[in-house]
Coordinates of C-alpha atoms and ligand atoms in Angstrom, one line a residue:
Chain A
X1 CA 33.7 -28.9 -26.3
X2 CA 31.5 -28.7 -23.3
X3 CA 27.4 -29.2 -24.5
X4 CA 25.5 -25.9 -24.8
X5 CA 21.5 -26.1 -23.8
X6 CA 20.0 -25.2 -26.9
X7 CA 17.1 -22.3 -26.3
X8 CA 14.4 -21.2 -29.0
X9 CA 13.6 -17.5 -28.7
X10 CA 9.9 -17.6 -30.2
X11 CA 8.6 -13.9 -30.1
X12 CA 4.8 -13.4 -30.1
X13 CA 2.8 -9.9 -30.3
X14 CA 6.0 -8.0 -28.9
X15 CA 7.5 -4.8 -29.2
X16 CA 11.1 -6.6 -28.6
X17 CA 11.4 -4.8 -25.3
X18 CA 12.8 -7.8 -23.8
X19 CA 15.3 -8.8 -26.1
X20 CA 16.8 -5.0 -26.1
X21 CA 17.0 -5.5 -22.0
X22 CA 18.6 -9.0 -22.5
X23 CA 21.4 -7.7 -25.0
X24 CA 22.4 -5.2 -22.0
X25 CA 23.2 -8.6 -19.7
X26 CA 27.0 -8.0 -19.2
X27 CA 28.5 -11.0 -19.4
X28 CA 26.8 -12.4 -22.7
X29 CA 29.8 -13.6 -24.2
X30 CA 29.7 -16.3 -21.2
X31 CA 26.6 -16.8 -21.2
X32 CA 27.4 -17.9 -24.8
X33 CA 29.8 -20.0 -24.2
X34 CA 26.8 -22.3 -22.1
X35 CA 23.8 -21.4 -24.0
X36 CA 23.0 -21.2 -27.9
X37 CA 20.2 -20.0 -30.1
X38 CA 18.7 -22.3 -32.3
X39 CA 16.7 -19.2 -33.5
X40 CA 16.2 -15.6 -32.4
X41 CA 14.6 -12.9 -33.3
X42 CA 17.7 -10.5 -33.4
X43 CA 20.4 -12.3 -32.3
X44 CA 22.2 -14.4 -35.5
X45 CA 21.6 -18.2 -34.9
X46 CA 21.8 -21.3 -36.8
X47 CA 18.3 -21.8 -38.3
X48 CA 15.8 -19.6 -39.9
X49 CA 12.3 -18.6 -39.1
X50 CA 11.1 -20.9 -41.4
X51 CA 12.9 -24.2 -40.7
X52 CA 11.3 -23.6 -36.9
X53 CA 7.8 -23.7 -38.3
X54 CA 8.6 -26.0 -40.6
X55 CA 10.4 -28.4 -39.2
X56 CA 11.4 -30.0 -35.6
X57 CA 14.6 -29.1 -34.4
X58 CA 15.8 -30.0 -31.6
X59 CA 16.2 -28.1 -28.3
X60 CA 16.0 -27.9 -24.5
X61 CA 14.1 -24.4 -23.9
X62 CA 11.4 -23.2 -25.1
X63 CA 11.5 -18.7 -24.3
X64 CA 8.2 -16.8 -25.2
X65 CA 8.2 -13.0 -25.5
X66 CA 5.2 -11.3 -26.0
X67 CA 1.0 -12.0 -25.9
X68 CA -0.3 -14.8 -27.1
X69 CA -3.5 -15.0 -29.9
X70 CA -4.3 -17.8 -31.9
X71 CA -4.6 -15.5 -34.6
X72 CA -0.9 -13.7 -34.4
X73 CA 1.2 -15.9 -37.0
X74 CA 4.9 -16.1 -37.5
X75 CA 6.8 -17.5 -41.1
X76 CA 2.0 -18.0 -41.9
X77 CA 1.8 -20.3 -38.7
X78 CA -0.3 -19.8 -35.5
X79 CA 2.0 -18.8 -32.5
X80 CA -0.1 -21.3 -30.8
X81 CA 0.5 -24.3 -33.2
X82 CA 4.4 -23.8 -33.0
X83 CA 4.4 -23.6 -28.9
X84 CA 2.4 -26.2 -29.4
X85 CA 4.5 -28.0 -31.2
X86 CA 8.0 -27.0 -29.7
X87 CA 6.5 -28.1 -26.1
X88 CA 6.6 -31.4 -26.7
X89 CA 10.2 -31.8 -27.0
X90 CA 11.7 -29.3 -24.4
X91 CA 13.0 -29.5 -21.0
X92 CA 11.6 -26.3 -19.6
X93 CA 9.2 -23.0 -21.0
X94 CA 9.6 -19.7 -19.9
X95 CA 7.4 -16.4 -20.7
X96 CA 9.6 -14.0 -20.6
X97 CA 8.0 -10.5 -19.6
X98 CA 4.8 -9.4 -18.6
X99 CA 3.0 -9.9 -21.9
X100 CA 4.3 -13.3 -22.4
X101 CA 3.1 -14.3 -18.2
X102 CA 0.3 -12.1 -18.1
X103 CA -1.0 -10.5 -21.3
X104 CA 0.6 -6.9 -20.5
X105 CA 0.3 -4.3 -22.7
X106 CA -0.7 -6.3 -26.2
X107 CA -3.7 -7.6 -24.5
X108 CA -5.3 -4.8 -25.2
X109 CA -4.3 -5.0 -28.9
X110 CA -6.8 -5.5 -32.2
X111 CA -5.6 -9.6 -32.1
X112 CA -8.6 -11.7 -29.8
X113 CA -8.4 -13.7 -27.1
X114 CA -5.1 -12.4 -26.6
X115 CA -3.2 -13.0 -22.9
X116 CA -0.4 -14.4 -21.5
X117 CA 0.6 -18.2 -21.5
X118 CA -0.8 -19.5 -18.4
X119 CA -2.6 -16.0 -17.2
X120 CA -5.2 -13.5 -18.4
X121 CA -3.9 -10.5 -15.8
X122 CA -4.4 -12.7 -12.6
X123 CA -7.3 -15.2 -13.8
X124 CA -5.6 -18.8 -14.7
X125 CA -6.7 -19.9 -18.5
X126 CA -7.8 -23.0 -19.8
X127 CA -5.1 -23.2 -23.4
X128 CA -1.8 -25.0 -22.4
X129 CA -2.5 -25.9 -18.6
X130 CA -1.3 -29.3 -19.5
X131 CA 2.2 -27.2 -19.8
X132 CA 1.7 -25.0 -16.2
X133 CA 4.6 -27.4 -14.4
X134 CA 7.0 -27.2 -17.3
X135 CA 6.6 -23.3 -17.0
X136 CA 8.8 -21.0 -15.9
X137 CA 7.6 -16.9 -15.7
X138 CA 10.0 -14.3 -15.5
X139 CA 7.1 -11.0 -15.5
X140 CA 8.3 -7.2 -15.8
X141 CA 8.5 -5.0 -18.7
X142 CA 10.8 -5.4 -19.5
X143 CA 12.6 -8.4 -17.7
X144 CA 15.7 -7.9 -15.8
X145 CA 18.1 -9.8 -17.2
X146 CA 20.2 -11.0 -14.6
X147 CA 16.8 -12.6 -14.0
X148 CA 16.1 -14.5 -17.2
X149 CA 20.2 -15.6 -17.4
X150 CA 20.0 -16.8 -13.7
X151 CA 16.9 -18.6 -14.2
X152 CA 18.0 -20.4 -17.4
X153 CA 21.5 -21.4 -15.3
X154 CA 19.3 -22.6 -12.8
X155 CA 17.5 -25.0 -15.8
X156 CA 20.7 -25.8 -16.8
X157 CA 22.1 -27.0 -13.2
X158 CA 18.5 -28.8 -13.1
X159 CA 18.8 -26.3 -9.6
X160 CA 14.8 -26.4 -8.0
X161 CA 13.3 -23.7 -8.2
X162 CA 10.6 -22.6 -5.5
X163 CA 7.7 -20.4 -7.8
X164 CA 5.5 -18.2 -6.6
X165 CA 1.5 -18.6 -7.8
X166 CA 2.2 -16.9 -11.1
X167 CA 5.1 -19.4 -11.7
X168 CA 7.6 -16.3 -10.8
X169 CA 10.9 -17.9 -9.4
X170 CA 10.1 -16.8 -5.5
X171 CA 14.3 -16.3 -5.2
X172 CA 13.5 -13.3 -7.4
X173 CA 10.1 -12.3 -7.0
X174 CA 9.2 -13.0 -3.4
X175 CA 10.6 -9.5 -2.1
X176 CA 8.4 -6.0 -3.2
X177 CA 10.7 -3.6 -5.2
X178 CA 10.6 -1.6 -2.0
X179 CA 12.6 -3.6 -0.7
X180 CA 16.1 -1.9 -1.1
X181 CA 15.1 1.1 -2.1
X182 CA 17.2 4.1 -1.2
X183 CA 13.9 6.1 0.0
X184 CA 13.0 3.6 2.2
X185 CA 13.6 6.2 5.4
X186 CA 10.8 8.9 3.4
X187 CA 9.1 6.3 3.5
X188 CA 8.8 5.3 7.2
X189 CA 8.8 9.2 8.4
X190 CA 6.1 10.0 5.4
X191 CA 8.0 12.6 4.1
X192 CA 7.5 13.3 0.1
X193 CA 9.0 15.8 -1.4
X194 CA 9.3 14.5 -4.9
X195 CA 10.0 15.8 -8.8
X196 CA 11.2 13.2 -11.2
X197 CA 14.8 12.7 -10.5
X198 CA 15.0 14.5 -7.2
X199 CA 17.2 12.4 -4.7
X200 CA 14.8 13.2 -1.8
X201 CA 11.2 12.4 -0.5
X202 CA 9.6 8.8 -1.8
X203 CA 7.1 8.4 -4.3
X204 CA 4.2 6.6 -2.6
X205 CA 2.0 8.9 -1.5
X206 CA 1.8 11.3 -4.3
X207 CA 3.2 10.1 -7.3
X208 CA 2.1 6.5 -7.9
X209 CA 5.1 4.5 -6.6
X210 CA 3.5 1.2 -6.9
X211 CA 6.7 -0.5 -5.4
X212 CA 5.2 -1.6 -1.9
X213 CA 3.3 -3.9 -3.5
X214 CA 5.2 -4.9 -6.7
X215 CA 7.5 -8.0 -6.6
X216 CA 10.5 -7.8 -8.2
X217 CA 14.6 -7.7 -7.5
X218 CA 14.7 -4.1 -8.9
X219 CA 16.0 -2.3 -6.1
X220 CA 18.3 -5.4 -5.0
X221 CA 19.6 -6.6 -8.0
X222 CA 20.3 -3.0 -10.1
X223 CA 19.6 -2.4 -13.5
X224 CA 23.2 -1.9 -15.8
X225 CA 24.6 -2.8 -12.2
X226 CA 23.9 0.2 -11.0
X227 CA 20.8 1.8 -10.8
X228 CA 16.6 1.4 -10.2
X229 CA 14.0 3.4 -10.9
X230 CA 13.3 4.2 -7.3
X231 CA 16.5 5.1 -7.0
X232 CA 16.9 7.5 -9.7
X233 CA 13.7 8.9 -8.9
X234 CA 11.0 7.7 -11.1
X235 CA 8.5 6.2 -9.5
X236 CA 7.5 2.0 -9.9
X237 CA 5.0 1.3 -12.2
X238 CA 4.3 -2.1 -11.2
X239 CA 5.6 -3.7 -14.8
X240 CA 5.9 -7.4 -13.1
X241 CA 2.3 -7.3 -11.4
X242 CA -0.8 -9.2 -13.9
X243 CA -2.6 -5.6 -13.7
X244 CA 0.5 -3.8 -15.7
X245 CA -0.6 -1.5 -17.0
X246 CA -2.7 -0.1 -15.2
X247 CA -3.9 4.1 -16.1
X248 CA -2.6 6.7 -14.7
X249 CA 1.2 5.2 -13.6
X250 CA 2.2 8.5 -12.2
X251 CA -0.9 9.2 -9.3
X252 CA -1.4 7.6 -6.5
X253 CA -5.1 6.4 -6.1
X254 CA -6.4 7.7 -2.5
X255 CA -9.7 7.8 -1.5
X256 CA -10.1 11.0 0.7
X257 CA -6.5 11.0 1.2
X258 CA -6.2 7.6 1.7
X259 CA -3.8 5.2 -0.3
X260 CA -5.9 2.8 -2.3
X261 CA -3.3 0.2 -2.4
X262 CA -1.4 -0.3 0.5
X263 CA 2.2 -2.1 1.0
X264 CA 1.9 -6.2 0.7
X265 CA 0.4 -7.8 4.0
X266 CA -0.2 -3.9 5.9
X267 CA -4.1 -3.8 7.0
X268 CA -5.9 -0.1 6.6
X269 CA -6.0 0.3 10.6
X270 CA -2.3 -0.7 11.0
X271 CA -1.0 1.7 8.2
X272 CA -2.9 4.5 9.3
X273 CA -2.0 3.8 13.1
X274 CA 1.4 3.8 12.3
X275 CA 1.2 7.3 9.6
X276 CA -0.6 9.3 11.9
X277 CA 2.2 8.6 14.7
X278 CA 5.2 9.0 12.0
X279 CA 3.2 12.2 10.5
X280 CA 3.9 13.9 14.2
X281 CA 7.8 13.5 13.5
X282 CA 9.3 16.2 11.9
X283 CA 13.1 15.7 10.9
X284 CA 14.7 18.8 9.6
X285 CA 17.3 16.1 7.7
X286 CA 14.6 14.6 6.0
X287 CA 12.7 17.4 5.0
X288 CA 15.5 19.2 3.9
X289 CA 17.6 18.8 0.3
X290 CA 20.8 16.7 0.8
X291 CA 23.1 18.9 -0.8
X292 CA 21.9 22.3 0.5
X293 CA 24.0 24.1 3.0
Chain B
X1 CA -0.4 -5.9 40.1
X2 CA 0.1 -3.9 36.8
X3 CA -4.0 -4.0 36.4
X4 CA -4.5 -2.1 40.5
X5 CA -1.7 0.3 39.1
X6 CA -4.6 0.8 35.6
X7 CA -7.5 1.0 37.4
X8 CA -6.0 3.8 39.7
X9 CA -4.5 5.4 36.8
X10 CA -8.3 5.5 35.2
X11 CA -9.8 6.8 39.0
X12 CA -7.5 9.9 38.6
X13 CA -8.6 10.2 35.3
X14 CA -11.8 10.5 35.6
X15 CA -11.8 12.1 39.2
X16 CA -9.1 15.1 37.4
X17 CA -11.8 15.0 34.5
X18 CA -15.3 15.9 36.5
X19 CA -12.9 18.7 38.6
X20 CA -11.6 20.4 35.5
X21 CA -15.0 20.7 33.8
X22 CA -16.3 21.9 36.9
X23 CA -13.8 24.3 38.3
X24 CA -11.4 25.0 34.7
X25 CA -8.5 23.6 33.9
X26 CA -5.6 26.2 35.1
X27 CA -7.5 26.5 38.5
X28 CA -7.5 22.5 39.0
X29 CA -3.6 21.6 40.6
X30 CA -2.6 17.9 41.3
X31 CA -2.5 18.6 45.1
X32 CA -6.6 19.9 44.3
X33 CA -7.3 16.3 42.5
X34 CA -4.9 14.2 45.2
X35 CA -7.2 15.8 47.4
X36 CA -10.5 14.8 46.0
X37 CA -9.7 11.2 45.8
X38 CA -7.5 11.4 49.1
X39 CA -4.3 10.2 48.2
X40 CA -0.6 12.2 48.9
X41 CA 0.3 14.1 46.6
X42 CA 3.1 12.3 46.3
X43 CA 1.8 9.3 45.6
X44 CA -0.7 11.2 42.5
X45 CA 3.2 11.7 41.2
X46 CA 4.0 8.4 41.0
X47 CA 1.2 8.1 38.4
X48 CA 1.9 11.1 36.4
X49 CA 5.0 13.3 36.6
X50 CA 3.2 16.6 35.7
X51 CA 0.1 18.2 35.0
X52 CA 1.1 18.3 31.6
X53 CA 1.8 14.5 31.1
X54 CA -1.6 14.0 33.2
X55 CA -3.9 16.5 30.6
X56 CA -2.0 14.3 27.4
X57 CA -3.0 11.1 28.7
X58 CA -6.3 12.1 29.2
X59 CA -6.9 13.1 26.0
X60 CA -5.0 10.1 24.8
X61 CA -7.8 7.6 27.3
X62 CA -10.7 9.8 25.4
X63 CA -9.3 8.8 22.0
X64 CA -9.1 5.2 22.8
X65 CA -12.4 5.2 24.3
X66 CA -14.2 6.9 21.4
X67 CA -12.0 4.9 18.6
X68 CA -13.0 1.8 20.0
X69 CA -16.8 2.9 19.6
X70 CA -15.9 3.8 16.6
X71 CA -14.0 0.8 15.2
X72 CA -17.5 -1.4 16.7
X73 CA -19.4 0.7 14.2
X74 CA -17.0 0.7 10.9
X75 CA -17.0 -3.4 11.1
X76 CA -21.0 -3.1 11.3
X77 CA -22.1 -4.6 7.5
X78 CA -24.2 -1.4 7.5
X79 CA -24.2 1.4 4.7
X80 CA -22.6 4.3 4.6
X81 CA -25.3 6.5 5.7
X82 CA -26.4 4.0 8.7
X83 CA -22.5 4.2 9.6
X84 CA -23.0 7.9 9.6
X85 CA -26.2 7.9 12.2
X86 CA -24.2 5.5 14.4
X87 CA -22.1 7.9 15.0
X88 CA -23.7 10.5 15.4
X89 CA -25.6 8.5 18.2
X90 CA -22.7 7.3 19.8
X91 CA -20.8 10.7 20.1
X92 CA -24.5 12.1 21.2
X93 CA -24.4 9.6 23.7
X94 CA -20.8 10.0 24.7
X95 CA -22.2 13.7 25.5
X96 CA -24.6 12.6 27.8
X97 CA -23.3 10.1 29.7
X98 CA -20.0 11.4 30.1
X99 CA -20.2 15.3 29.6
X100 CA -16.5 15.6 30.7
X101 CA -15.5 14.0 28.2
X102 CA -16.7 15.7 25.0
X103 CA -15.9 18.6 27.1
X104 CA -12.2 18.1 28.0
X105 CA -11.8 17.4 24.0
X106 CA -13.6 20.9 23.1
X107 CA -12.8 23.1 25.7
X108 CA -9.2 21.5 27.0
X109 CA -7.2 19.9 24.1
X110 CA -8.9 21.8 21.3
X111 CA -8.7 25.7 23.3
X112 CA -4.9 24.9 25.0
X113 CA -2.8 23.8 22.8
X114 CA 0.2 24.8 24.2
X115 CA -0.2 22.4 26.9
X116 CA -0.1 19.7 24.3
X117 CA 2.6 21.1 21.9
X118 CA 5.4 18.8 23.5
X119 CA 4.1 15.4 23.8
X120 CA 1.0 15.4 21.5
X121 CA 2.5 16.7 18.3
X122 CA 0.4 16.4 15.0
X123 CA -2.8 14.2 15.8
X124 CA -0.8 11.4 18.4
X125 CA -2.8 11.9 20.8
X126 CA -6.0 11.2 18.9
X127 CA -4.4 8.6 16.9
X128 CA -6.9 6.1 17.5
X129 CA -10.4 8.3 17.0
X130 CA -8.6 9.7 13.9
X131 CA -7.9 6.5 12.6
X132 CA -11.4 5.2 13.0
X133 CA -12.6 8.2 11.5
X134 CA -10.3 7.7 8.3
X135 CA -11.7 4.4 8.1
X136 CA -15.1 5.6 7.8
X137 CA -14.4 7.8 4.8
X138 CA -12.2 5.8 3.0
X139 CA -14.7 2.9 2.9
X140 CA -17.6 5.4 2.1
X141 CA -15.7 6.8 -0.7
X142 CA -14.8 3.6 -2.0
X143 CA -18.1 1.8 -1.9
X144 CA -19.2 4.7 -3.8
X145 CA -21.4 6.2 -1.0
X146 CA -19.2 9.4 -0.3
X147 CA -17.3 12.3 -2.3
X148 CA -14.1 11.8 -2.9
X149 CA -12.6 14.8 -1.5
X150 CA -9.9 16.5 0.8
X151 CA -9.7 14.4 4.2
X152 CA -9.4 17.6 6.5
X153 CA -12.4 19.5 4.9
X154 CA -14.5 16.3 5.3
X155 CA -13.4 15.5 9.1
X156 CA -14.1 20.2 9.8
X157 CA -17.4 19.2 8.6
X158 CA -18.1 15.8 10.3
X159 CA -16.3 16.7 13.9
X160 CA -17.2 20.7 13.5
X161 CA -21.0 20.0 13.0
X162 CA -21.3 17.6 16.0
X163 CA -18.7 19.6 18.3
X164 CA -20.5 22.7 17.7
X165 CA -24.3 20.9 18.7
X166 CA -22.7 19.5 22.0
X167 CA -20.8 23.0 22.9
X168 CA -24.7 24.0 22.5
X169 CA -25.9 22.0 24.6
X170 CA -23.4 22.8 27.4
X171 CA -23.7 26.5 27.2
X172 CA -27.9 25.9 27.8
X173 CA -28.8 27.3 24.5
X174 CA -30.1 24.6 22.9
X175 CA -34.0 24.4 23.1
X176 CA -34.3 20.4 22.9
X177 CA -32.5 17.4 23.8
X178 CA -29.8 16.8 22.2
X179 CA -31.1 13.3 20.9
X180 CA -33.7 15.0 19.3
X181 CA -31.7 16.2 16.7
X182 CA -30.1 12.7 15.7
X183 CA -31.5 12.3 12.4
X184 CA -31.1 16.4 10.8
X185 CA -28.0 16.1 11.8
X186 CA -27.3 12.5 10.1
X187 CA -29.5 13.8 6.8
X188 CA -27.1 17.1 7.2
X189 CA -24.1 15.3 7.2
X190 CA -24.7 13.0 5.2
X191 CA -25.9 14.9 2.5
X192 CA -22.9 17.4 2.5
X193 CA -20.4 14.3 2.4
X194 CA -22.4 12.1 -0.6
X195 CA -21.7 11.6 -3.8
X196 CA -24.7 12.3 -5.2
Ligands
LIG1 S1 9.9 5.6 -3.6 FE1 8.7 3.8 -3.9 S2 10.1 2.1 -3.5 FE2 11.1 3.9 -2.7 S3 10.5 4.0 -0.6 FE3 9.0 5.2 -1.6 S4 7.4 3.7 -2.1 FE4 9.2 2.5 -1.6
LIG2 S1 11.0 -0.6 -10.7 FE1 8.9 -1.3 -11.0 S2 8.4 -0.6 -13.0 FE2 10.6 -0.5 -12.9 S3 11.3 -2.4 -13.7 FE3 11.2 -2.7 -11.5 S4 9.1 -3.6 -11.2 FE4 9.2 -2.7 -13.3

């Protein structure tokens, strides 16, 4: 029998978001066939909660899901003390989802001091830097998970992977989510003409798409293999970014009509430049609905 | 070469400029403004095809020439509100020196709009004074200096104020020089567009 790499699923102040997305992975019962759970949360495995904490068993990757506190306990021991403890011994970590990489949602819980492994939102922390180049972060909320499986194959194959500044693997995170979007022509001729789950218009402008400058696969590598947000028509809300999440997910912050943030690498004078021109178009295809006659 | 072919370009410019804000622009004809700066009429084609393509590059050479003034001001390290008296100045200034210009914007591209419909659609041929203009809201706002509000109600308000003083002054009826009224203007203006 060929070896399986033995992974530890250690779940911190989560809601189990992650785990639901990475039950959806298609092909799990190959992915089982190279990979095994010493312990997960959901998923039955050999050991208990309590022979983690309480002893040392043996395995090759360490997987966080959710914030980290020194106060949040599992089986009456510190999250800390057992990351601690399991670091030592494996191959590779990865903080899987945004929580885990950047504090996401649960930073704002009642726990203190609570953040991400390596990051509070963008600011690098002090705790576990002696583990930054063991780390591996796969961000989003939840994570896409052709992205975790293709990142642990890439462990497995001992593969390089090039990471961005937040540790993100750049093969998956170095595009925007705009990239590949279906709307990508509203986009360029400005038109928005958007309701949730209309097929037309693109959501920048008005309804918060925060895609242009949000890195992620989601629009290239489709979620259930077949669709994105963008796509369907719900704006991007930015869940891979350290500032997830931020208020108001569904406006688009302008100051006097302006776009506060604007796509990755475009300067103010440039985007406006090239709006005002693109503004003058108007395309009776674009504007109008796709299946009207 | 391609700089000779420019500077001409900018001579007929300025030479159709001075004749329509002296004579009016449908009494002005290329052969009237070959004339003036005695070239063939011919040759006035090979520069621009029709009056039409002539009166949208102008207004096109007036935004570039009043965005860059512009742009010089936004990337000033100055506040808001000295931002604000710059450009009052400058466009005050503009007025002055170059009457035509201010002029061909008010009474040209702004009163015939059908010459423009074609090949300045939306705000392209102003792209560049726009622009500028957006710039200097969008960092007042966010500095905290300015209302956040509607773009077009801000720009009536900016552009209307200081288009209406140099019309004004054109038609004689104001009883001081223009400069005079720098700072009411700026304290007007500014005041309308703060956020406090
Ligand atoms: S909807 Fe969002 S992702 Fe799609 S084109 Fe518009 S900004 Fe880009
Ligand atoms: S589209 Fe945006 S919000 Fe949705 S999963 Fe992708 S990165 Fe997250």
């Amino acid at each position: 029998m060929k070896k399986k790499m033995r992974i530890l699923w250690l779940s911190a102040i989560s809601c189990n978001g992650n785990t639901h997305s990475f039950l959806n992975y298609p092909y799990m019962e190959t992915f089982l066939d190279d990979f095994e759970f010493i312990y997960h949360p959901v998923i039955d495995s050999k050991y208990l909660l309590q022979d983690i904490v309480s002893k040392l068993i043996s395995c090759d990757i360490l997987l966080i899901e959710g914030a980290i506190s020194r106060e949040f306990k599992r089986a009456d021991v510190s999250i800390v003390d057992i990351i601690e403890k399991y670091s030592k011994i494996v191959q590779k970590i990865v903080t899987v989802g945004t929580c885990a990489t950047f504090g996401g949602i649960f930073r704002e819980s009642g726990y203190k001091n609570t953040s991400g492994l390596h990051f509070d939102q963008e600011k690098q922390i002090e705790n576990f830097k002696y583990l930054l180049d063991k780390t591996i972060s796969i961000s989003g909320c939840p994570i896409h998970p052709e992205v975790l499986v293709n990142t642990l194959y890439a462990i497995k194959k001992s593969t390089t992977l090039r990471l961005d500044g937040f540790l993100r693997p750049k093969a998956f995170y170095a595009y925007t989510v705009h990239n590949g979007c279906t709307r990508n022509e509203y986009f360029e001729y400005k038109v928005d003409n958007h309701k949730f789950g209309e097929l037309e218009g693109c959501m920048y402008y008005e309804h918060g798409c925060q895609a242009p400058f949000t890195h992620g696969s989601c629009n290239k590598i489709l979620w259930n293999e077949v669709n994105s947000k963008t796509r369907a028509g719900l704006p991007c809300m930015g869940c891979t970014e350290p500032s997830f999440p931020r208020q108001n997910l569904f406006s688009t912050k302008k100051n006097m009509s302006i776009p506060e943030n604007l796509p990755v690498g475009v300067s103010k004078r440039a985007y406006l430049t090239l709006a005002g021109i693109t503004k003058a178009f108007k395309i009776d295809r674009l504007e109008k609905k796709l299946f009207d006659d | 070469m391609l700089d000779k072919k420019k500077l001409k370009k900018e001579q007929i410019i300025q030479c159709a400029l001075e004749l329509f804000a002296s004579r009016g622009f449908y009494s002005t004809t290329i052969p009237d403004i070959a004339k003036s700066l005695k070239m063939s009429v011919g040759n006035m084609y090979n520069y621009f095809k029709s009056k039409d393509i002539l009166a949208s590059e102008i207004i096109k050479y007036i935004s570039i020439y009043l965005g860059e003034k512009l742009k010089e001001i936004n990337e000033e390290d100055i506040s808001t509100k000295e931002k604000t008296r710059k450009i009052v100045e400058m466009y005050f200034k503009t007025a002055s020196l170059k009457p035509e210009m201010i002029d061909y914007f008010l009474r040209i591209y702004l009163s015939n709009r059908e010459v423009f419909k074609d090949s300045c659609e939306g705000m392209l041929c102003v792209n560049e004074f726009v622009t500028e203009i957006m710039i200097y809201f969008e960092e007042g706002v966010k500095c905290g200096d300015l209302r956040e509000q509607d773009f077009f109600s801000a720009f009536g308000l900016f552009m209307g104020y200081l288009g209406g003083m140099v019309f004004l002054k054109g038609e004689n009826i104001l009883p001081k020089d223009l400069n005079d009224y720098v700072e009411d203007i700026t304290f007007n203006i500014y005041k309308a567009l703060s956020a406090e």
